[in-house]
Amino acid sequence: MVYYLQEVRKHAGLMVAGPVQAAAVVALEDDDHVEIQRTRYLNRLHALIELLAAAGYSATLPDGTFYLWVPAPGGDAWAAAYDLAERAGLVVSPGDFYGSVSEDHFRVAVVQPDDRIALAAARLR
C-alpha cells in the first residue's frame, strides 16, 4: 500500500494545504500591484525614450511590452550598443541576437530600477 501511495504522489504532485490555498486566493485577487507595476514600466519607458533621444537615437513607445526596439543608425546595432555602453553605461542587445529580421535594431529592456536609469541619463548630460 505504501508503495502504491508513493507512486501516486509522484504523478499527483504536491498537495497544497487548505490554508495555503486560501491565502493564495486572497493574494491573487489583489490586482492593485498590477497597476502599480504597469505605471512603473510606463514611466521607465518614457524615461528611456528621452534618454535615447538625448543620445541621438529615436525610440517610440511600444504597444504593450517593457522592451524598446530602436532602429540603429546606419543599421549597425553593434555600434549603437557599444556607443550606449561607453557613453551612458547602458547595456542593450543588438537585434541579431533575436534573428536576422531585427539585425538593424537594438533592444532595450526596461527592467533596471529608476535610479539606474537616472544615472545613465546623467552620464549623457
Tab-separated table of N, CA and C in Angstrom:
chain	number	residue	atom	x	y	z
A	1	MET	N	0.816	-1.193	0.000
A	1	MET	CA	0.000	0.000	0.000
A	1	MET	C	0.864	1.264	0.000
A	2	VAL	N	1.931	1.291	0.794
A	2	VAL	CA	2.786	2.464	0.853
A	2	VAL	C	3.438	2.696	-0.510
A	3	TYR	N	3.861	1.605	-1.158
A	3	TYR	CA	4.460	1.732	-2.478
A	3	TYR	C	3.476	2.390	-3.450
A	4	TYR	N	2.225	1.946	-3.408
A	4	TYR	CA	1.197	2.499	-4.284
A	4	TYR	C	1.038	4.006	-4.041
A	5	LEU	N	0.988	4.418	-2.783
A	5	LEU	CA	0.843	5.837	-2.449
A	5	LEU	C	2.053	6.647	-2.914
A	6	GLN	N	3.241	6.062	-2.796
A	6	GLN	CA	4.438	6.754	-3.285
A	6	GLN	C	4.344	6.981	-4.791
A	7	GLU	N	3.905	5.994	-5.509
A	7	GLU	CA	3.781	6.118	-6.958
A	7	GLU	C	2.709	7.129	-7.354
A	8	VAL	N	1.576	7.100	-6.669
A	8	VAL	CA	0.503	8.041	-6.964
A	8	VAL	C	0.975	9.464	-6.691
A	9	ARG	N	1.673	9.665	-5.608
A	9	ARG	CA	2.126	11.008	-5.241
A	9	ARG	C	3.097	11.568	-6.291
A	10	LYS	N	3.919	10.722	-6.865
A	10	LYS	CA	4.844	11.176	-7.906
A	10	LYS	C	4.093	11.801	-9.071
A	11	HIS	N	2.917	11.274	-9.351
A	11	HIS	CA	2.164	11.726	-10.510
A	11	HIS	C	1.089	12.741	-10.162
A	12	ALA	N	0.668	12.794	-8.909
A	12	ALA	CA	-0.381	13.723	-8.492
A	12	ALA	C	0.196	15.084	-8.125
A	13	GLY	N	1.478	15.129	-7.855
A	13	GLY	CA	2.111	16.384	-7.479
A	13	GLY	C	1.939	16.672	-6.001
A	14	LEU	N	2.483	17.775	-5.592
A	14	LEU	CA	2.418	18.179	-4.196
A	14	LEU	C	1.015	18.666	-3.888
A	15	MET	N	0.441	18.159	-2.863
A	15	MET	CA	-0.894	18.583	-2.447
A	15	MET	C	-0.723	19.787	-1.519
A	16	VAL	N	-1.207	20.934	-1.954
A	16	VAL	CA	-1.070	22.165	-1.189
A	16	VAL	C	-2.120	22.178	-0.086
A	17	ALA	N	-1.681	22.522	1.116
A	17	ALA	CA	-2.576	22.543	2.271
A	17	ALA	C	-3.685	23.570	2.087
A	18	GLY	N	-4.840	23.300	2.660
A	18	GLY	CA	-6.007	24.173	2.549
A	18	GLY	C	-5.736	25.620	2.941
A	19	PRO	N	-5.093	25.897	4.091
A	19	PRO	CA	-4.824	27.285	4.466
A	19	PRO	C	-3.908	28.003	3.460
A	20	VAL	N	-2.983	27.276	2.889
A	20	VAL	CA	-2.096	27.882	1.891
A	20	VAL	C	-2.894	28.218	0.633
A	21	GLN	N	-3.808	27.332	0.244
A	21	GLN	CA	-4.664	27.615	-0.904
A	21	GLN	C	-5.536	28.837	-0.652
A	22	ALA	N	-6.086	28.950	0.562
A	22	ALA	CA	-6.922	30.103	0.908
A	22	ALA	C	-6.113	31.399	0.850
A	23	ALA	N	-4.885	31.369	1.349
A	23	ALA	CA	-4.016	32.555	1.301
A	23	ALA	C	-3.703	32.923	-0.145
A	24	ALA	N	-3.484	31.926	-0.989
A	24	ALA	CA	-3.193	32.189	-2.400
A	24	ALA	C	-4.375	32.867	-3.087
A	25	VAL	N	-5.583	32.448	-2.766
A	25	VAL	CA	-6.775	33.061	-3.349
A	25	VAL	C	-6.838	34.544	-2.991
A	26	VAL	N	-6.578	34.865	-1.733
A	26	VAL	CA	-6.596	36.263	-1.287
A	26	VAL	C	-5.522	37.061	-2.023
A	27	ALA	N	-4.321	36.514	-2.110
A	27	ALA	CA	-3.213	37.216	-2.766
A	27	ALA	C	-3.488	37.426	-4.255
A	28	LEU	N	-4.042	36.435	-4.913
A	28	LEU	CA	-4.274	36.530	-6.354
A	28	LEU	C	-5.451	37.430	-6.707
A	29	GLU	N	-6.318	37.713	-5.745
A	29	GLU	CA	-7.436	38.619	-6.003
A	29	GLU	C	-7.023	40.085	-5.915
A	30	ASP	N	-5.843	40.363	-5.405
A	30	ASP	CA	-5.349	41.740	-5.270
A	30	ASP	C	-4.654	42.157	-6.556
A	31	ASP	N	-5.307	43.012	-7.334
A	31	ASP	CA	-4.738	43.461	-8.600
A	31	ASP	C	-4.112	44.847	-8.526
A	32	ASP	N	-4.120	45.470	-7.357
A	32	ASP	CA	-3.543	46.802	-7.232
A	32	ASP	C	-2.068	46.812	-7.628
A	33	HIS	N	-1.347	45.759	-7.268
A	33	HIS	CA	0.078	45.698	-7.591
A	33	HIS	C	0.317	45.658	-9.098
A	34	VAL	N	-0.648	45.131	-9.846
A	34	VAL	CA	-0.510	45.075	-11.305
A	34	VAL	C	-0.498	46.484	-11.878
A	35	GLU	N	-1.409	47.319	-11.424
A	35	GLU	CA	-1.465	48.701	-11.921
A	35	GLU	C	-0.231	49.485	-11.501
A	36	ILE	N	0.255	49.238	-10.301
A	36	ILE	CA	1.474	49.909	-9.827
A	36	ILE	C	2.657	49.537	-10.728
A	37	GLN	N	2.788	48.253	-11.030
A	37	GLN	CA	3.900	47.801	-11.874
A	37	GLN	C	3.748	48.320	-13.303
A	38	ARG	N	2.519	48.317	-13.814
A	38	ARG	CA	2.275	48.825	-15.166
A	38	ARG	C	2.686	50.293	-15.267
A	39	THR	N	2.326	51.077	-14.269
A	39	THR	CA	2.697	52.501	-14.245
A	39	THR	C	4.204	52.665	-14.137
A	40	ARG	N	4.841	51.825	-13.314
A	40	ARG	CA	6.296	51.887	-13.151
A	40	ARG	C	7.000	51.647	-14.493
A	41	TYR	N	6.567	50.610	-15.224
A	41	TYR	CA	7.197	50.319	-16.512
A	41	TYR	C	6.915	51.415	-17.536
A	42	LEU	N	5.715	51.978	-17.536
A	42	LEU	CA	5.401	53.054	-18.471
A	42	LEU	C	6.290	54.268	-18.206
A	43	ASN	N	6.479	54.605	-16.941
A	43	ASN	CA	7.365	55.727	-16.600
A	43	ASN	C	8.800	55.445	-17.052
A	44	ARG	N	9.246	54.223	-16.872
A	44	ARG	CA	10.604	53.863	-17.305
A	44	ARG	C	10.730	53.916	-18.819
A	45	LEU	N	9.702	53.463	-19.527
A	45	LEU	CA	9.729	53.544	-20.985
A	45	LEU	C	9.890	54.985	-21.437
A	46	HIS	N	9.096	55.885	-20.850
A	46	HIS	CA	9.201	57.298	-21.217
A	46	HIS	C	10.595	57.851	-20.884
A	47	ALA	N	11.112	57.490	-19.721
A	47	ALA	CA	12.441	57.977	-19.329
A	47	ALA	C	13.509	57.479	-20.294
A	48	LEU	N	13.425	56.227	-20.698
A	48	LEU	CA	14.428	55.691	-21.622
A	48	LEU	C	14.276	56.255	-23.025
A	49	ILE	N	13.065	56.544	-23.432
A	49	ILE	CA	12.876	57.181	-24.740
A	49	ILE	C	13.560	58.544	-24.735
A	50	GLU	N	13.407	59.295	-23.647
A	50	GLU	CA	14.072	60.602	-23.530
A	50	GLU	C	15.588	60.435	-23.472
A	51	LEU	N	16.043	59.463	-22.711
A	51	LEU	CA	17.479	59.200	-22.597
A	51	LEU	C	18.066	58.870	-23.965
A	52	LEU	N	17.405	58.003	-24.691
A	52	LEU	CA	17.903	57.615	-26.013
A	52	LEU	C	17.884	58.797	-26.977
A	53	ALA	N	16.855	59.625	-26.896
A	53	ALA	CA	16.798	60.813	-27.755
A	53	ALA	C	17.974	61.731	-27.472
A	54	ALA	N	18.325	61.876	-26.200
A	54	ALA	CA	19.483	62.711	-25.831
A	54	ALA	C	20.775	62.139	-26.386
A	55	ALA	N	20.798	60.819	-26.594
A	55	ALA	CA	21.988	60.168	-27.145
A	55	ALA	C	21.947	60.093	-28.666
A	56	GLY	N	20.851	60.588	-29.271
A	56	GLY	CA	20.766	60.596	-30.728
A	56	GLY	C	20.044	59.418	-31.335
A	57	TYR	N	19.284	58.694	-30.540
A	57	TYR	CA	18.544	57.527	-31.029
A	57	TYR	C	17.050	57.785	-30.915
A	58	SER	N	16.308	57.371	-31.907
A	58	SER	CA	14.875	57.607	-31.954
A	58	SER	C	14.111	56.336	-31.571
A	59	ALA	N	13.412	56.388	-30.438
A	59	ALA	CA	12.626	55.247	-29.975
A	59	ALA	C	11.180	55.681	-29.807
A	60	THR	N	10.274	54.757	-30.032
A	60	THR	CA	8.855	55.041	-29.850
A	60	THR	C	8.273	54.102	-28.800
A	61	LEU	N	7.205	54.566	-28.176
A	61	LEU	CA	6.543	53.798	-27.131
A	61	LEU	C	5.920	52.541	-27.724
A	62	PRO	N	6.213	51.367	-27.166
A	62	PRO	CA	5.614	50.133	-27.678
A	62	PRO	C	4.154	50.011	-27.234
A	63	ASP	N	3.439	49.115	-27.862
A	63	ASP	CA	2.024	48.938	-27.543
A	63	ASP	C	1.764	48.147	-26.265
A	64	GLY	N	2.694	47.345	-25.823
A	64	GLY	CA	2.387	46.564	-24.631
A	64	GLY	C	3.511	45.668	-24.176
A	65	THR	N	4.667	46.206	-23.994
A	65	THR	CA	5.800	45.408	-23.551
A	65	THR	C	6.750	46.307	-22.776
A	66	PHE	N	7.728	45.715	-22.132
A	66	PHE	CA	8.730	46.544	-21.456
A	66	PHE	C	10.058	46.491	-22.194
A	67	TYR	N	9.977	46.384	-23.506
A	67	TYR	CA	11.156	46.463	-24.369
A	67	TYR	C	10.976	47.615	-25.351
A	68	LEU	N	12.064	48.295	-25.628
A	68	LEU	CA	12.094	49.261	-26.718
A	68	LEU	C	12.918	48.638	-27.836
A	69	TRP	N	12.373	48.641	-29.032
A	69	TRP	CA	13.116	48.220	-30.218
A	69	TRP	C	13.471	49.486	-30.967
A	70	VAL	N	14.757	49.760	-31.050
A	70	VAL	CA	15.233	51.042	-31.559
A	70	VAL	C	16.013	50.829	-32.858
A	71	PRO	N	15.644	51.576	-33.913
A	71	PRO	CA	16.435	51.462	-35.150
A	71	PRO	C	17.856	51.961	-34.916
A	72	ALA	N	18.807	51.200	-35.380
A	72	ALA	CA	20.219	51.589	-35.236
A	72	ALA	C	20.610	52.465	-36.417
A	73	PRO	N	21.217	53.605	-36.141
A	73	PRO	CA	21.672	54.462	-37.241
A	73	PRO	C	22.599	53.687	-38.190
A	74	GLY	N	22.305	53.780	-39.448
A	74	GLY	CA	23.103	53.066	-40.440
A	74	GLY	C	22.918	51.559	-40.375
A	75	GLY	N	21.973	51.093	-39.564
A	75	GLY	CA	21.707	49.669	-39.451
A	75	GLY	C	22.710	48.894	-38.623
A	76	ASP	N	23.630	49.582	-37.968
A	76	ASP	CA	24.686	48.909	-37.207
A	76	ASP	C	24.334	48.868	-35.709
A	77	ALA	N	23.615	47.830	-35.327
A	77	ALA	CA	23.164	47.700	-33.944
A	77	ALA	C	24.323	47.473	-32.984
A	78	TRP	N	25.360	46.809	-33.444
A	78	TRP	CA	26.530	46.576	-32.580
A	78	TRP	C	27.239	47.889	-32.257
A	79	ALA	N	27.345	48.773	-33.233
A	79	ALA	CA	27.968	50.071	-32.989
A	79	ALA	C	27.133	50.890	-32.013
A	80	ALA	N	25.812	50.821	-32.161
A	80	ALA	CA	24.925	51.535	-31.238
A	80	ALA	C	25.056	50.972	-29.825
A	81	ALA	N	25.124	49.662	-29.709
A	81	ALA	CA	25.270	49.027	-28.386
A	81	ALA	C	26.580	49.458	-27.731
A	82	TYR	N	27.630	49.481	-28.508
A	82	TYR	CA	28.930	49.917	-27.981
A	82	TYR	C	28.877	51.379	-27.560
A	83	ASP	N	28.268	52.207	-28.392
A	83	ASP	CA	28.159	53.639	-28.102
A	83	ASP	C	27.407	53.886	-26.792
A	84	LEU	N	26.270	53.237	-26.620
A	84	LEU	CA	25.472	53.441	-25.405
A	84	LEU	C	26.170	52.897	-24.164
A	85	ALA	N	26.881	51.805	-24.311
A	85	ALA	CA	27.633	51.262	-23.172
A	85	ALA	C	28.749	52.209	-22.766
A	86	GLU	N	29.444	52.739	-23.747
A	86	GLU	CA	30.574	53.624	-23.474
A	86	GLU	C	30.137	54.976	-22.907
A	87	ARG	N	29.103	55.564	-23.506
A	87	ARG	CA	28.679	56.915	-23.111
A	87	ARG	C	27.785	56.948	-21.876
A	88	ALA	N	26.932	55.935	-21.701
A	88	ALA	CA	25.937	56.011	-20.631
A	88	ALA	C	25.974	54.831	-19.674
A	89	GLY	N	26.797	53.825	-19.995
A	89	GLY	CA	26.788	52.622	-19.169
A	89	GLY	C	25.519	51.819	-19.354
A	90	LEU	N	24.853	52.029	-20.472
A	90	LEU	CA	23.587	51.358	-20.775
A	90	LEU	C	23.878	50.124	-21.619
A	91	VAL	N	23.425	48.989	-21.146
A	91	VAL	CA	23.635	47.741	-21.874
A	91	VAL	C	22.366	47.409	-22.651
A	92	VAL	N	22.503	47.317	-23.966
A	92	VAL	CA	21.392	46.976	-24.843
A	92	VAL	C	21.766	45.737	-25.647
A	93	SER	N	20.776	45.118	-26.250
A	93	SER	CA	21.019	43.897	-27.021
A	93	SER	C	20.934	44.187	-28.512
A	94	PRO	N	22.005	43.938	-29.262
A	94	PRO	CA	21.902	44.066	-30.719
A	94	PRO	C	20.809	43.129	-31.242
A	95	GLY	N	20.059	43.615	-32.195
A	95	GLY	CA	18.905	42.879	-32.688
A	95	GLY	C	19.195	41.515	-33.262
A	96	ASP	N	20.406	41.311	-33.795
A	96	ASP	CA	20.669	39.996	-34.386
A	96	ASP	C	20.708	38.877	-33.347
A	97	PHE	N	20.705	39.219	-32.068
A	97	PHE	CA	20.544	38.194	-31.027
A	97	PHE	C	19.211	37.461	-31.207
A	98	TYR	N	18.244	38.152	-31.816
A	98	TYR	CA	16.878	37.643	-31.911
A	98	TYR	C	16.490	37.257	-33.332
A	99	GLY	N	17.462	37.190	-34.217
A	99	GLY	CA	17.209	36.774	-35.587
A	99	GLY	C	17.573	37.863	-36.581
A	100	SER	N	17.722	37.472	-37.815
A	100	SER	CA	18.187	38.403	-38.848
A	100	SER	C	17.161	39.493	-39.155
A	101	VAL	N	15.902	39.265	-38.870
A	101	VAL	CA	14.875	40.262	-39.181
A	101	VAL	C	15.045	41.540	-38.346
A	102	SER	N	15.723	41.436	-37.212
A	102	SER	CA	15.877	42.609	-36.341
A	102	SER	C	17.326	43.074	-36.234
A	103	GLU	N	18.165	42.661	-37.166
A	103	GLU	CA	19.594	42.973	-37.040
A	103	GLU	C	19.914	44.456	-37.162
A	104	ASP	N	18.986	45.260	-37.707
A	104	ASP	CA	19.239	46.699	-37.829
A	104	ASP	C	18.625	47.504	-36.671
A	105	HIS	N	18.240	46.811	-35.607
A	105	HIS	CA	17.684	47.436	-34.402
A	105	HIS	C	18.468	46.937	-33.183
A	106	PHE	N	18.272	47.615	-32.067
A	106	PHE	CA	18.744	47.079	-30.795
A	106	PHE	C	17.584	47.117	-29.818
A	107	ARG	N	17.651	46.239	-28.828
A	107	ARG	CA	16.568	46.111	-27.857
A	107	ARG	C	17.020	46.630	-26.504
A	108	VAL	N	16.157	47.417	-25.894
A	108	VAL	CA	16.400	47.944	-24.557
A	108	VAL	C	15.337	47.353	-23.643
A	109	ALA	N	15.759	46.617	-22.630
A	109	ALA	CA	14.829	46.072	-21.643
A	109	ALA	C	14.677	47.093	-20.516
A	110	VAL	N	13.457	47.417	-20.193
A	110	VAL	CA	13.171	48.466	-19.218
A	110	VAL	C	13.002	47.836	-17.840
A	111	VAL	N	14.035	47.151	-17.391
A	111	VAL	CA	13.933	46.398	-16.142
A	111	VAL	C	14.835	46.925	-15.028
A	112	GLN	N	15.652	47.894	-15.340
A	112	GLN	CA	16.527	48.446	-14.303
A	112	GLN	C	15.741	49.369	-13.383
A	113	PRO	N	16.145	49.489	-12.131
A	113	PRO	CA	15.481	50.422	-11.218
A	113	PRO	C	15.598	51.860	-11.719
A	114	ASP	N	14.680	52.684	-11.291
A	114	ASP	CA	14.638	54.078	-11.740
A	114	ASP	C	15.944	54.815	-11.492
A	115	ASP	N	16.578	54.542	-10.361
A	115	ASP	CA	17.828	55.260	-10.061
A	115	ASP	C	18.931	54.910	-11.056
A	116	ARG	N	18.934	53.697	-11.590
A	116	ARG	CA	19.933	53.312	-12.596
A	116	ARG	C	19.672	54.003	-13.928
A	117	ILE	N	18.399	54.131	-14.255
A	117	ILE	CA	18.045	54.838	-15.487
A	117	ILE	C	18.430	56.309	-15.369
A	118	ALA	N	18.174	56.897	-14.202
A	118	ALA	CA	18.556	58.289	-13.961
A	118	ALA	C	20.072	58.456	-14.041
A	119	LEU	N	20.820	57.481	-13.546
A	119	LEU	CA	22.274	57.535	-13.617
A	119	LEU	C	22.751	57.523	-15.066
A	120	ALA	N	22.165	56.669	-15.897
A	120	ALA	CA	22.530	56.631	-17.312
A	120	ALA	C	22.196	57.955	-17.991
A	121	ALA	N	21.060	58.539	-17.638
A	121	ALA	CA	20.681	59.831	-18.218
A	121	ALA	C	21.667	60.923	-17.790
A	122	ALA	N	22.076	60.895	-16.522
A	122	ALA	CA	23.044	61.896	-16.021
A	122	ALA	C	24.375	61.758	-16.735
A	123	ARG	N	24.768	60.567	-17.088
A	123	ARG	CA	26.032	60.357	-17.785
A	123	ARG	C	26.013	60.980	-19.176
A	124	LEU	N	24.839	61.088	-19.757
A	124	LEU	CA	24.728	61.670	-21.097
A	124	LEU	C	24.726	63.189	-21.069
A	125	ARG	N	24.436	63.766	-19.898
A	125	ARG	CA	24.383	65.239	-19.796
A	125	ARG	C	25.752	65.847	-19.720
